[in-house]
Amino acid sequence: QLQLQESGPGLVKPSEALSLTCTVSGGSISRSTYYWGWIRQPPGKGLEWIATIYYSGSTYYNPSLKSRVTISVDTSKNQFSLKLRSVTAADTAVYYCARLETYYYYAMDVWGQGTTVTVSS
Amino acid sequence: QSALTQPPSVSGSPGQSVTISCTGTSSDVGSYNRVSWYQQPPGTAPKLMIYEVSYRPSGVPDRFSGSKSGNTASLTISGLQAEDEADYYCTLYTSSSTLLFGGGTKLTVL
């Protein structure tokens, strides 16, 4: 059974960079028809898509965050990562990683449990 | 890209049916069927309930159904149960391979 697990610091200082990693277990990150993405949810607010990546390295970004975000993949470790630069309090959120299936669903069918990141000095 | 529009809240009594709308434009929801719906109980990760407008993944009860008319997609939950109380989000996978979320709808089972 495929599982995704987010990891990274829970506290980041304003103006610094937030870095998170999603480890995929129970399946290969390199399978075709699967993309891998990051979604976040500020406290008490809705979901926001951040970015998506294919195992070959093709990337897609939310235009509103594109200038500050980099998504990358490490197929040897079965992981993909998120880097969000110049963070502010508005970036405080639960960050989820998820699998985007693009053969049947065109939707995110497997999610990590989420990791809380707080931006504060 | 603008978020899809959902009502902030809906409610219904056990056994009743409720419908949650998700409105976009003729350029997004109106043009593509890659609309999905997610259920998110408090403190948990979202769960895929509907994909491609009206299809249910394995294990999702048939009380959940989806449809689309024009620029608006809808999620209908029939035979409401207490366990259905959650936030619901619609999402569109766009032609540019990006994702648009709706603002979310809180379902209260009275």
mmCIF file with all atom_site columns, C-alpha atoms in Angstrom:
data_model
loop_
_atom_site.group_PDB
_atom_site.id
_atom_site.type_symbol
_atom_site.label_atom_id
_atom_site.label_alt_id
_atom_site.label_comp_id
_atom_site.label_asym_id
_atom_site.label_entity_id
_atom_site.label_seq_id
_atom_site.pdbx_PDB_ins_code
_atom_site.Cartn_x
_atom_site.Cartn_y
_atom_site.Cartn_z
_atom_site.occupancy
_atom_site.B_iso_or_equiv
_atom_site.pdbx_formal_charge
_atom_site.auth_seq_id
_atom_site.auth_comp_id
_atom_site.auth_asym_id
_atom_site.auth_atom_id
_atom_site.pdbx_PDB_model_num
ATOM 1   C CA . GLN A 1 1   ? 0.000   0.000  0.000   1.00 0.00 ? 1   GLN A CA 1
ATOM 2   C CA . LEU A 1 2   ? 1.443   3.320  -1.057  1.00 0.00 ? 2   LEU A CA 1
ATOM 3   C CA . GLN A 1 3   ? 2.238   5.729  1.752   1.00 0.00 ? 3   GLN A CA 1
ATOM 4   C CA . LEU A 1 4   ? 3.546   9.284  1.750   1.00 0.00 ? 4   LEU A CA 1
ATOM 5   C CA . GLN A 1 5   ? 5.287   10.892 4.710   1.00 0.00 ? 5   GLN A CA 1
ATOM 6   C CA . GLU A 1 6   ? 6.217   14.552 5.018   1.00 0.00 ? 6   GLU A CA 1
ATOM 7   C CA . SER A 1 7   ? 9.266   15.606 7.005   1.00 0.00 ? 7   SER A CA 1
ATOM 8   C CA . GLY A 1 8   ? 11.000  18.853 7.805   1.00 0.00 ? 8   GLY A CA 1
ATOM 9   C CA . PRO A 1 9   ? 11.325  21.618 10.397  1.00 0.00 ? 9   PRO A CA 1
ATOM 10  C CA . GLY A 1 10  ? 8.178   22.616 12.202  1.00 0.00 ? 10  GLY A CA 1
ATOM 11  C CA . LEU A 1 11  ? 9.405   26.146 12.838  1.00 0.00 ? 11  LEU A CA 1
ATOM 12  C CA . VAL A 1 12  ? 10.947  28.529 10.325  1.00 0.00 ? 12  VAL A CA 1
ATOM 13  C CA . LYS A 1 13  ? 12.039  32.138 10.861  1.00 0.00 ? 13  LYS A CA 1
ATOM 14  C CA . PRO A 1 14  ? 10.592  34.925 8.721   1.00 0.00 ? 14  PRO A CA 1
ATOM 15  C CA . SER A 1 15  ? 12.584  35.674 5.555   1.00 0.00 ? 15  SER A CA 1
ATOM 16  C CA . GLU A 1 16  ? 14.240  32.244 5.658   1.00 0.00 ? 16  GLU A CA 1
ATOM 17  C CA . ALA A 1 17  ? 13.498  29.226 3.468   1.00 0.00 ? 17  ALA A CA 1
ATOM 18  C CA . LEU A 1 18  ? 11.117  26.409 4.282   1.00 0.00 ? 18  LEU A CA 1
ATOM 19  C CA . SER A 1 19  ? 12.275  22.963 3.135   1.00 0.00 ? 19  SER A CA 1
ATOM 20  C CA . LEU A 1 20  ? 10.146  19.833 3.247   1.00 0.00 ? 20  LEU A CA 1
ATOM 21  C CA . THR A 1 21  ? 10.630  16.309 1.953   1.00 0.00 ? 21  THR A CA 1
ATOM 22  C CA . CYS A 1 22  ? 8.029   13.702 1.086   1.00 0.00 ? 22  CYS A CA 1
ATOM 23  C CA . THR A 1 23  ? 9.129   10.076 1.266   1.00 0.00 ? 23  THR A CA 1
ATOM 24  C CA . VAL A 1 24  ? 7.173   7.621  -0.852  1.00 0.00 ? 24  VAL A CA 1
ATOM 25  C CA . SER A 1 25  ? 6.976   4.026  0.379   1.00 0.00 ? 25  SER A CA 1
ATOM 26  C CA . GLY A 1 26  ? 5.186   0.980  -0.966  1.00 0.00 ? 26  GLY A CA 1
ATOM 27  C CA . GLY A 1 27  ? 5.649   1.973  -4.593  1.00 0.00 ? 27  GLY A CA 1
ATOM 28  C CA . SER A 1 28  ? 8.004   3.650  -7.029  1.00 0.00 ? 28  SER A CA 1
ATOM 29  C CA . ILE A 1 29  ? 8.013   7.386  -7.551  1.00 0.00 ? 29  ILE A CA 1
ATOM 30  C CA . SER A 1 30  ? 9.130   6.700  -11.135 1.00 0.00 ? 30  SER A CA 1
ATOM 31  C CA . ARG A 1 31  ? 5.943   5.084  -12.397 1.00 0.00 ? 31  ARG A CA 1
ATOM 32  C CA . SER A 1 32  ? 4.347   6.754  -15.355 1.00 0.00 ? 32  SER A CA 1
ATOM 33  C CA . THR A 1 33  ? 0.918   8.442  -14.995 1.00 0.00 ? 33  THR A CA 1
ATOM 34  C CA . TYR A 1 34  ? 1.805   9.603  -11.490 1.00 0.00 ? 34  TYR A CA 1
ATOM 35  C CA . TYR A 1 35  ? 2.779   13.133 -10.604 1.00 0.00 ? 35  TYR A CA 1
ATOM 36  C CA . TRP A 1 36  ? 3.721   14.235 -7.119  1.00 0.00 ? 36  TRP A CA 1
ATOM 37  C CA . GLY A 1 37  ? 2.624   17.430 -5.458  1.00 0.00 ? 37  GLY A CA 1
ATOM 38  C CA . TRP A 1 38  ? 2.487   19.749 -2.487  1.00 0.00 ? 38  TRP A CA 1
ATOM 39  C CA . ILE A 1 39  ? -0.662  21.326 -1.097  1.00 0.00 ? 39  ILE A CA 1
ATOM 40  C CA . ARG A 1 40  ? -0.980  23.538 1.957   1.00 0.00 ? 40  ARG A CA 1
ATOM 41  C CA . GLN A 1 41  ? -3.719  24.635 4.328   1.00 0.00 ? 41  GLN A CA 1
ATOM 42  C CA . PRO A 1 42  ? -3.331  27.720 6.547   1.00 0.00 ? 42  PRO A CA 1
ATOM 43  C CA . PRO A 1 43  ? -5.026  27.466 9.947   1.00 0.00 ? 43  PRO A CA 1
ATOM 44  C CA . GLY A 1 44  ? -8.796  27.625 9.558   1.00 0.00 ? 44  GLY A CA 1
ATOM 45  C CA . LYS A 1 45  ? -8.569  28.118 5.797   1.00 0.00 ? 45  LYS A CA 1
ATOM 46  C CA . GLY A 1 46  ? -8.913  26.100 2.622   1.00 0.00 ? 46  GLY A CA 1
ATOM 47  C CA . LEU A 1 47  ? -6.537  24.013 0.562   1.00 0.00 ? 47  LEU A CA 1
ATOM 48  C CA . GLU A 1 48  ? -4.037  25.632 -1.799  1.00 0.00 ? 48  GLU A CA 1
ATOM 49  C CA . TRP A 1 49  ? -2.102  23.781 -4.475  1.00 0.00 ? 49  TRP A CA 1
ATOM 50  C CA . ILE A 1 50  ? 1.594   24.714 -4.466  1.00 0.00 ? 50  ILE A CA 1
ATOM 51  C CA . ALA A 1 51  ? 3.401   22.650 -7.088  1.00 0.00 ? 51  ALA A CA 1
ATOM 52  C CA . THR A 1 52  ? 3.568   19.324 -8.909  1.00 0.00 ? 52  THR A CA 1
ATOM 53  C CA . ILE A 1 53  ? 6.463   17.322 -10.357 1.00 0.00 ? 53  ILE A CA 1
ATOM 54  C CA . TYR A 1 54  ? 6.889   14.283 -12.613 1.00 0.00 ? 54  TYR A CA 1
ATOM 55  C CA . TYR A 1 55  ? 9.679   11.793 -11.962 1.00 0.00 ? 55  TYR A CA 1
ATOM 56  C CA . SER A 1 56  ? 11.456  12.981 -15.100 1.00 0.00 ? 56  SER A CA 1
ATOM 57  C CA . GLY A 1 57  ? 11.682  16.458 -13.579 1.00 0.00 ? 57  GLY A CA 1
ATOM 58  C CA . SER A 1 58  ? 8.830   18.297 -15.320 1.00 0.00 ? 58  SER A CA 1
ATOM 59  C CA . THR A 1 59  ? 7.436   20.862 -12.922 1.00 0.00 ? 59  THR A CA 1
ATOM 60  C CA . TYR A 1 60  ? 4.238   22.870 -12.570 1.00 0.00 ? 60  TYR A CA 1
ATOM 61  C CA . TYR A 1 61  ? 3.723   25.744 -10.146 1.00 0.00 ? 61  TYR A CA 1
ATOM 62  C CA . ASN A 1 62  ? 0.911   27.808 -8.708  1.00 0.00 ? 62  ASN A CA 1
ATOM 63  C CA . PRO A 1 63  ? 1.424   31.193 -10.410 1.00 0.00 ? 63  PRO A CA 1
ATOM 64  C CA . SER A 1 64  ? 0.880   33.010 -7.124  1.00 0.00 ? 64  SER A CA 1
ATOM 65  C CA . LEU A 1 65  ? 3.808   31.190 -5.493  1.00 0.00 ? 65  LEU A CA 1
ATOM 66  C CA . LYS A 1 66  ? 6.020   30.403 -8.466  1.00 0.00 ? 66  LYS A CA 1
ATOM 67  C CA . SER A 1 67  ? 8.615   33.090 -7.768  1.00 0.00 ? 67  SER A CA 1
ATOM 68  C CA . ARG A 1 68  ? 9.376   31.632 -4.322  1.00 0.00 ? 68  ARG A CA 1
ATOM 69  C CA . VAL A 1 69  ? 8.943   27.888 -4.847  1.00 0.00 ? 69  VAL A CA 1
ATOM 70  C CA . THR A 1 70  ? 11.109  25.064 -6.116  1.00 0.00 ? 70  THR A CA 1
ATOM 71  C CA . ILE A 1 71  ? 9.936   21.461 -6.286  1.00 0.00 ? 71  ILE A CA 1
ATOM 72  C CA . SER A 1 72  ? 12.447  18.692 -6.950  1.00 0.00 ? 72  SER A CA 1
ATOM 73  C CA . VAL A 1 73  ? 12.585  14.905 -7.102  1.00 0.00 ? 73  VAL A CA 1
ATOM 74  C CA . ASP A 1 74  ? 15.185  12.331 -6.074  1.00 0.00 ? 74  ASP A CA 1
ATOM 75  C CA . THR A 1 75  ? 14.235  9.034  -7.683  1.00 0.00 ? 75  THR A CA 1
ATOM 76  C CA . SER A 1 76  ? 17.135  7.183  -6.020  1.00 0.00 ? 76  SER A CA 1
ATOM 77  C CA . LYS A 1 77  ? 15.632  7.960  -2.628  1.00 0.00 ? 77  LYS A CA 1
ATOM 78  C CA . ASN A 1 78  ? 11.989  7.771  -3.753  1.00 0.00 ? 78  ASN A CA 1
ATOM 79  C CA . GLN A 1 79  ? 11.502  11.286 -2.437  1.00 0.00 ? 79  GLN A CA 1
ATOM 80  C CA . PHE A 1 80  ? 10.405  14.657 -3.654  1.00 0.00 ? 80  PHE A CA 1
ATOM 81  C CA . SER A 1 81  ? 10.947  17.992 -1.969  1.00 0.00 ? 81  SER A CA 1
ATOM 82  C CA . LEU A 1 82  ? 9.635   21.515 -1.614  1.00 0.00 ? 82  LEU A CA 1
ATOM 83  C CA . LYS A 1 83  ? 11.571  24.690 -0.993  1.00 0.00 ? 83  LYS A CA 1
ATOM 84  C CA . LEU A 1 84  ? 9.704   27.911 -0.266  1.00 0.00 ? 84  LEU A CA 1
ATOM 85  C CA . ARG A 1 85  ? 11.882  30.996 0.048   1.00 0.00 ? 85  ARG A CA 1
ATOM 86  C CA . SER A 1 86  ? 11.418  34.273 1.886   1.00 0.00 ? 86  SER A CA 1
ATOM 87  C CA . VAL A 1 87  ? 8.656   32.981 4.118   1.00 0.00 ? 87  VAL A CA 1
ATOM 88  C CA . THR A 1 88  ? 6.313   35.162 6.143   1.00 0.00 ? 88  THR A CA 1
ATOM 89  C CA . ALA A 1 89  ? 3.634   34.434 8.722   1.00 0.00 ? 89  ALA A CA 1
ATOM 90  C CA . ALA A 1 90  ? 1.216   33.933 5.843   1.00 0.00 ? 90  ALA A CA 1
ATOM 91  C CA . ASP A 1 91  ? 3.113   30.754 4.950   1.00 0.00 ? 91  ASP A CA 1
ATOM 92  C CA . THR A 1 92  ? 2.188   29.160 8.275   1.00 0.00 ? 92  THR A CA 1
ATOM 93  C CA . ALA A 1 93  ? 0.150   26.109 7.326   1.00 0.00 ? 93  ALA A CA 1
ATOM 94  C CA . VAL A 1 94  ? -0.219  22.372 7.308   1.00 0.00 ? 94  VAL A CA 1
ATOM 95  C CA . TYR A 1 95  ? 1.732   21.139 4.293   1.00 0.00 ? 95  TYR A CA 1
ATOM 96  C CA . TYR A 1 96  ? 0.573   17.964 2.567   1.00 0.00 ? 96  TYR A CA 1
ATOM 97  C CA . CYS A 1 97  ? 2.290   15.909 -0.079  1.00 0.00 ? 97  CYS A CA 1
ATOM 98  C CA . ALA A 1 98  ? 0.123   13.875 -2.419  1.00 0.00 ? 98  ALA A CA 1
ATOM 99  C CA . ARG A 1 99  ? 0.137   11.657 -5.482  1.00 0.00 ? 99  ARG A CA 1
ATOM 100 C CA . LEU A 1 100 ? -1.618  13.018 -8.559  1.00 0.00 ? 100 LEU A CA 1
ATOM 101 C CA . GLU A 1 101 ? -2.881  10.186 -10.743 1.00 0.00 ? 101 GLU A CA 1
ATOM 102 C CA . THR A 1 102 ? -3.225  11.205 -14.379 1.00 0.00 ? 102 THR A CA 1
ATOM 103 C CA . TYR A 1 103 ? -4.524  8.066  -16.108 1.00 0.00 ? 103 TYR A CA 1
ATOM 104 C CA . TYR A 1 104 ? -7.948  7.515  -14.577 1.00 0.00 ? 104 TYR A CA 1
ATOM 105 C CA . TYR A 1 105 ? -8.414  10.127 -11.917 1.00 0.00 ? 105 TYR A CA 1
ATOM 106 C CA . TYR A 1 106 ? -6.624  13.335 -12.793 1.00 0.00 ? 106 TYR A CA 1
ATOM 107 C CA . ALA A 1 107 ? -6.878  13.815 -9.057  1.00 0.00 ? 107 ALA A CA 1
ATOM 108 C CA . MET A 1 108 ? -4.878  13.340 -5.875  1.00 0.00 ? 108 MET A CA 1
ATOM 109 C CA . ASP A 1 109 ? -5.650  9.854  -4.699  1.00 0.00 ? 109 ASP A CA 1
ATOM 110 C CA . VAL A 1 110 ? -3.025  9.322  -1.984  1.00 0.00 ? 110 VAL A CA 1
ATOM 111 C CA . TRP A 1 111 ? -2.114  11.913 0.633   1.00 0.00 ? 111 TRP A CA 1
ATOM 112 C CA . GLY A 1 112 ? 0.410   12.197 3.400   1.00 0.00 ? 112 GLY A CA 1
ATOM 113 C CA . GLN A 1 113 ? -0.811  12.968 6.902   1.00 0.00 ? 113 GLN A CA 1
ATOM 114 C CA . GLY A 1 114 ? 0.475   16.531 6.691   1.00 0.00 ? 114 GLY A CA 1
ATOM 115 C CA . THR A 1 115 ? 3.108   18.426 8.616   1.00 0.00 ? 115 THR A CA 1
ATOM 116 C CA . THR A 1 116 ? 2.582   21.711 10.426  1.00 0.00 ? 116 THR A CA 1
ATOM 117 C CA . VAL A 1 117 ? 4.995   24.513 9.648   1.00 0.00 ? 117 VAL A CA 1
ATOM 118 C CA . THR A 1 118 ? 4.944   27.696 11.694  1.00 0.00 ? 118 THR A CA 1
ATOM 119 C CA . VAL A 1 119 ? 6.737   30.829 10.553  1.00 0.00 ? 119 VAL A CA 1
ATOM 120 C CA . SER A 1 120 ? 7.787   32.810 13.573  1.00 0.00 ? 120 SER A CA 1
ATOM 121 C CA . SER A 1 121 ? 10.848  34.453 15.030  1.00 0.00 ? 121 SER A CA 1
ATOM 122 C CA . GLN B 2 1   ? -5.912  31.595 -12.090 1.00 0.00 ? 1   GLN B CA 1
ATOM 123 C CA . SER B 2 2   ? -8.918  32.166 -9.820  1.00 0.00 ? 2   SER B CA 1
ATOM 124 C CA . ALA B 2 3   ? -10.188 29.753 -7.234  1.00 0.00 ? 3   ALA B CA 1
ATOM 125 C CA . LEU B 2 4   ? -13.404 27.898 -7.880  1.00 0.00 ? 4   LEU B CA 1
ATOM 126 C CA . THR B 2 5   ? -16.437 29.182 -5.956  1.00 0.00 ? 5   THR B CA 1
ATOM 127 C CA . GLN B 2 6   ? -18.131 27.029 -3.345  1.00 0.00 ? 6   GLN B CA 1
ATOM 128 C CA . PRO B 2 7   ? -20.741 27.971 -0.718  1.00 0.00 ? 7   PRO B CA 1
ATOM 129 C CA . PRO B 2 8   ? -19.078 28.389 2.688   1.00 0.00 ? 8   PRO B CA 1
ATOM 130 C CA . SER B 2 9   ? -21.513 26.066 4.395   1.00 0.00 ? 9   SER B CA 1
ATOM 131 C CA . VAL B 2 10  ? -24.411 23.695 3.878   1.00 0.00 ? 10  VAL B CA 1
ATOM 132 C CA . SER B 2 11  ? -26.403 21.632 6.334   1.00 0.00 ? 11  SER B CA 1
ATOM 133 C CA . GLY B 2 12  ? -28.895 18.819 6.430   1.00 0.00 ? 12  GLY B CA 1
ATOM 134 C CA . SER B 2 13  ? -30.532 16.347 8.754   1.00 0.00 ? 13  SER B CA 1
ATOM 135 C CA . PRO B 2 14  ? -29.683 12.661 8.846   1.00 0.00 ? 14  PRO B CA 1
ATOM 136 C CA . GLY B 2 15  ? -31.275 10.840 5.948   1.00 0.00 ? 15  GLY B CA 1
ATOM 137 C CA . GLN B 2 16  ? -31.674 13.960 3.838   1.00 0.00 ? 16  GLN B CA 1
ATOM 138 C CA . SER B 2 17  ? -29.743 14.929 0.724   1.00 0.00 ? 17  SER B CA 1
ATOM 139 C CA . VAL B 2 18  ? -27.469 17.927 0.292   1.00 0.00 ? 18  VAL B CA 1
ATOM 140 C CA . THR B 2 19  ? -25.781 19.359 -2.764  1.00 0.00 ? 19  THR B CA 1
ATOM 141 C CA . ILE B 2 20  ? -22.560 21.372 -2.813  1.00 0.00 ? 20  ILE B CA 1
ATOM 142 C CA . SER B 2 21  ? -21.838 23.493 -5.860  1.00 0.00 ? 21  SER B CA 1
ATOM 143 C CA . CYS B 2 22  ? -18.507 24.401 -7.413  1.00 0.00 ? 22  CYS B CA 1
ATOM 144 C CA . THR B 2 23  ? -18.614 27.218 -9.936  1.00 0.00 ? 23  THR B CA 1
ATOM 145 C CA . GLY B 2 24  ? -15.903 28.131 -12.379 1.00 0.00 ? 24  GLY B CA 1
ATOM 146 C CA . THR B 2 25  ? -15.908 29.652 -15.832 1.00 0.00 ? 25  THR B CA 1
ATOM 147 C CA . SER B 2 26  ? -16.436 28.514 -19.381 1.00 0.00 ? 26  SER B CA 1
ATOM 148 C CA . SER B 2 27  ? -12.631 28.295 -19.660 1.00 0.00 ? 27  SER B CA 1
ATOM 149 C CA . ASP B 2 28  ? -12.156 25.842 -16.826 1.00 0.00 ? 28  ASP B CA 1
ATOM 150 C CA . VAL B 2 29  ? -15.048 23.870 -15.309 1.00 0.00 ? 29  VAL B CA 1
ATOM 151 C CA . GLY B 2 30  ? -17.176 24.501 -18.358 1.00 0.00 ? 30  GLY B CA 1
ATOM 152 C CA . SER B 2 31  ? -14.571 23.094 -20.717 1.00 0.00 ? 31  SER B CA 1
ATOM 153 C CA . TYR B 2 32  ? -13.087 20.128 -18.873 1.00 0.00 ? 32  TYR B CA 1
ATOM 154 C CA . ASN B 2 33  ? -14.319 17.113 -16.941 1.00 0.00 ? 33  ASN B CA 1
ATOM 155 C CA . ARG B 2 34  ? -11.302 16.778 -14.675 1.00 0.00 ? 34  ARG B CA 1
ATOM 156 C CA . VAL B 2 35  ? -13.237 17.882 -11.629 1.00 0.00 ? 35  VAL B CA 1
ATOM 157 C CA . SER B 2 36  ? -12.689 16.009 -8.390  1.00 0.00 ? 36  SER B CA 1
ATOM 158 C CA . TRP B 2 37  ? -14.108 16.281 -4.884  1.00 0.00 ? 37  TRP B CA 1
ATOM 159 C CA . TYR B 2 38  ? -12.389 15.720 -1.535  1.00 0.00 ? 38  TYR B CA 1
ATOM 160 C CA . GLN B 2 39  ? -13.724 15.135 1.953   1.00 0.00 ? 39  GLN B CA 1
ATOM 161 C CA . GLN B 2 40  ? -11.729 16.463 4.900   1.00 0.00 ? 40  GLN B CA 1
ATOM 162 C CA . PRO B 2 41  ? -12.953 15.697 8.422   1.00 0.00 ? 41  PRO B CA 1
ATOM 163 C CA . PRO B 2 42  ? -11.402 17.969 11.086  1.00 0.00 ? 42  PRO B CA 1
ATOM 164 C CA . GLY B 2 43  ? -7.722  17.334 11.716  1.00 0.00 ? 43  GLY B CA 1
ATOM 165 C CA . THR B 2 44  ? -7.292  14.839 8.902   1.00 0.00 ? 44  THR B CA 1
ATOM 166 C CA . ALA B 2 45  ? -5.882  14.779 5.391   1.00 0.00 ? 45  ALA B CA 1
ATOM 167 C CA . PRO B 2 46  ? -8.289  15.143 2.457   1.00 0.00 ? 46  PRO B CA 1
ATOM 168 C CA . LYS B 2 47  ? -9.766  12.007 0.901   1.00 0.00 ? 47  LYS B CA 1
ATOM 169 C CA . LEU B 2 48  ? -10.701 11.651 -2.762  1.00 0.00 ? 48  LEU B CA 1
ATOM 170 C CA . MET B 2 49  ? -14.451 11.060 -3.107  1.00 0.00 ? 49  MET B CA 1
ATOM 171 C CA . ILE B 2 50  ? -15.246 11.827 -6.754  1.00 0.00 ? 50  ILE B CA 1
ATOM 172 C CA . TYR B 2 51  ? -13.074 12.118 -9.874  1.00 0.00 ? 51  TYR B CA 1
ATOM 173 C CA . GLU B 2 52  ? -13.747 13.083 -13.481 1.00 0.00 ? 52  GLU B CA 1
ATOM 174 C CA . VAL B 2 53  ? -16.965 14.856 -12.383 1.00 0.00 ? 53  VAL B CA 1
ATOM 175 C CA . SER B 2 54  ? -18.971 11.767 -11.474 1.00 0.00 ? 54  SER B CA 1
ATOM 176 C CA . TYR B 2 55  ? -16.848 8.678  -10.835 1.00 0.00 ? 55  TYR B CA 1
ATOM 177 C CA . ARG B 2 56  ? -16.282 7.191  -7.395  1.00 0.00 ? 56  ARG B CA 1
ATOM 178 C CA . PRO B 2 57  ? -12.993 5.561  -6.378  1.00 0.00 ? 57  PRO B CA 1
ATOM 179 C CA . SER B 2 58  ? -13.264 2.101  -4.928  1.00 0.00 ? 58  SER B CA 1
ATOM 180 C CA . GLY B 2 59  ? -14.588 2.158  -1.375  1.00 0.00 ? 59  GLY B CA 1
ATOM 181 C CA . VAL B 2 60  ? -16.519 5.415  -1.592  1.00 0.00 ? 60  VAL B CA 1
ATOM 182 C CA . PRO B 2 61  ? -20.206 4.873  -0.778  1.00 0.00 ? 61  PRO B CA 1
ATOM 183 C CA . ASP B 2 62  ? -22.675 5.322  -3.617  1.00 0.00 ? 62  ASP B CA 1
ATOM 184 C CA . ARG B 2 63  ? -24.441 7.926  -1.470  1.00 0.00 ? 63  ARG B CA 1
ATOM 185 C CA . PHE B 2 64  ? -21.866 10.289 -2.939  1.00 0.00 ? 64  PHE B CA 1
ATOM 186 C CA . SER B 2 65  ? -22.461 11.388 -6.499  1.00 0.00 ? 65  SER B CA 1
ATOM 187 C CA . GLY B 2 66  ? -21.173 14.104 -8.781  1.00 0.00 ? 66  GLY B CA 1
ATOM 188 C CA . SER B 2 67  ? -22.466 15.964 -11.793 1.00 0.00 ? 67  SER B CA 1
ATOM 189 C CA . LYS B 2 68  ? -21.815 19.012 -13.930 1.00 0.00 ? 68  LYS B CA 1
ATOM 190 C CA . SER B 2 69  ? -23.961 21.525 -15.744 1.00 0.00 ? 69  SER B CA 1
ATOM 191 C CA . GLY B 2 70  ? -22.338 24.321 -17.680 1.00 0.00 ? 70  GLY B CA 1
ATOM 192 C CA . ASN B 2 71  ? -19.719 26.026 -15.531 1.00 0.00 ? 71  ASN B CA 1
ATOM 193 C CA . THR B 2 72  ? -20.889 24.428 -12.281 1.00 0.00 ? 72  THR B CA 1
ATOM 194 C CA . ALA B 2 73  ? -19.984 21.035 -10.863 1.00 0.00 ? 73  ALA B CA 1
ATOM 195 C CA . SER B 2 74  ? -21.931 19.577 -7.974  1.00 0.00 ? 74  SER B CA 1
ATOM 196 C CA . LEU B 2 75  ? -21.460 17.007 -5.250  1.00 0.00 ? 75  LEU B CA 1
ATOM 197 C CA . THR B 2 76  ? -24.614 15.401 -3.869  1.00 0.00 ? 76  THR B CA 1
ATOM 198 C CA . ILE B 2 77  ? -24.668 13.386 -0.681  1.00 0.00 ? 77  ILE B CA 1
ATOM 199 C CA . SER B 2 78  ? -27.847 11.394 -0.175  1.00 0.00 ? 78  SER B CA 1
ATOM 200 C CA . GLY B 2 79  ? -28.951 9.621  2.969   1.00 0.00 ? 79  GLY B CA 1
ATOM 201 C CA . LEU B 2 80  ? -26.853 11.943 5.124   1.00 0.00 ? 80  LEU B CA 1
ATOM 202 C CA . GLN B 2 81  ? -25.032 10.353 8.027   1.00 0.00 ? 81  GLN B CA 1
ATOM 203 C CA . ALA B 2 82  ? -23.329 11.945 10.992  1.00 0.00 ? 82  ALA B CA 1
ATOM 204 C CA . GLU B 2 83  ? -19.975 10.713 9.696   1.00 0.00 ? 83  GLU B CA 1
ATOM 205 C CA . ASP B 2 84  ? -20.400 12.828 6.561   1.00 0.00 ? 84  ASP B CA 1
ATOM 206 C CA . GLU B 2 85  ? -19.830 15.988 8.581   1.00 0.00 ? 85  GLU B CA 1
ATOM 207 C CA . ALA B 2 86  ? -16.635 17.452 7.137   1.00 0.00 ? 86  ALA B CA 1
ATOM 208 C CA . ASP B 2 87  ? -15.221 20.085 4.828   1.00 0.00 ? 87  ASP B CA 1
ATOM 209 C CA . TYR B 2 88  ? -15.575 19.372 1.116   1.00 0.00 ? 88  TYR B CA 1
ATOM 210 C CA . TYR B 2 89  ? -13.368 20.759 -1.636  1.00 0.00 ? 89  TYR B CA 1
ATOM 211 C CA . CYS B 2 90  ? -13.678 20.674 -5.394  1.00 0.00 ? 90  CYS B CA 1
ATOM 212 C CA . THR B 2 91  ? -10.610 20.714 -7.608  1.00 0.00 ? 91  THR B CA 1
ATOM 213 C CA . LEU B 2 92  ? -10.014 21.118 -11.306 1.00 0.00 ? 92  LEU B CA 1
ATOM 214 C CA . TYR B 2 93  ? -7.000  19.740 -13.163 1.00 0.00 ? 93  TYR B CA 1
ATOM 215 C CA . THR B 2 94  ? -6.518  22.331 -15.874 1.00 0.00 ? 94  THR B CA 1
ATOM 216 C CA . SER B 2 95  ? -5.308  22.060 -19.447 1.00 0.00 ? 95  SER B CA 1
ATOM 217 C CA . SER B 2 96  ? -2.029  23.616 -18.270 1.00 0.00 ? 96  SER B CA 1
ATOM 218 C CA . SER B 2 97  ? -1.495  20.743 -15.813 1.00 0.00 ? 97  SER B CA 1
ATOM 219 C CA . THR B 2 98  ? -2.106  23.030 -12.871 1.00 0.00 ? 98  THR B CA 1
ATOM 220 C CA . LEU B 2 99  ? -4.653  22.551 -10.116 1.00 0.00 ? 99  LEU B CA 1
ATOM 221 C CA . LEU B 2 100 ? -7.430  24.889 -8.987  1.00 0.00 ? 100 LEU B CA 1
ATOM 222 C CA . PHE B 2 101 ? -9.128  24.404 -5.636  1.00 0.00 ? 101 PHE B CA 1
ATOM 223 C CA . GLY B 2 102 ? -12.496 25.619 -4.513  1.00 0.00 ? 102 GLY B CA 1
ATOM 224 C CA . GLY B 2 103 ? -12.647 27.563 -1.276  1.00 0.00 ? 103 GLY B CA 1
ATOM 225 C CA . GLY B 2 104 ? -14.242 24.669 0.576   1.00 0.00 ? 104 GLY B CA 1
ATOM 226 C CA . THR B 2 105 ? -17.689 23.990 2.039   1.00 0.00 ? 105 THR B CA 1
ATOM 227 C CA . LYS B 2 106 ? -18.394 23.001 5.621   1.00 0.00 ? 106 LYS B CA 1
ATOM 228 C CA . LEU B 2 107 ? -21.113 20.368 5.825   1.00 0.00 ? 107 LEU B CA 1
ATOM 229 C CA . THR B 2 108 ? -23.001 20.231 9.098   1.00 0.00 ? 108 THR B CA 1
ATOM 230 C CA . VAL B 2 109 ? -25.238 17.268 9.856   1.00 0.00 ? 109 VAL B CA 1
ATOM 231 C CA . LEU B 2 110 ? -27.953 18.594 12.135  1.00 0.00 ? 110 LEU B CA 1
#
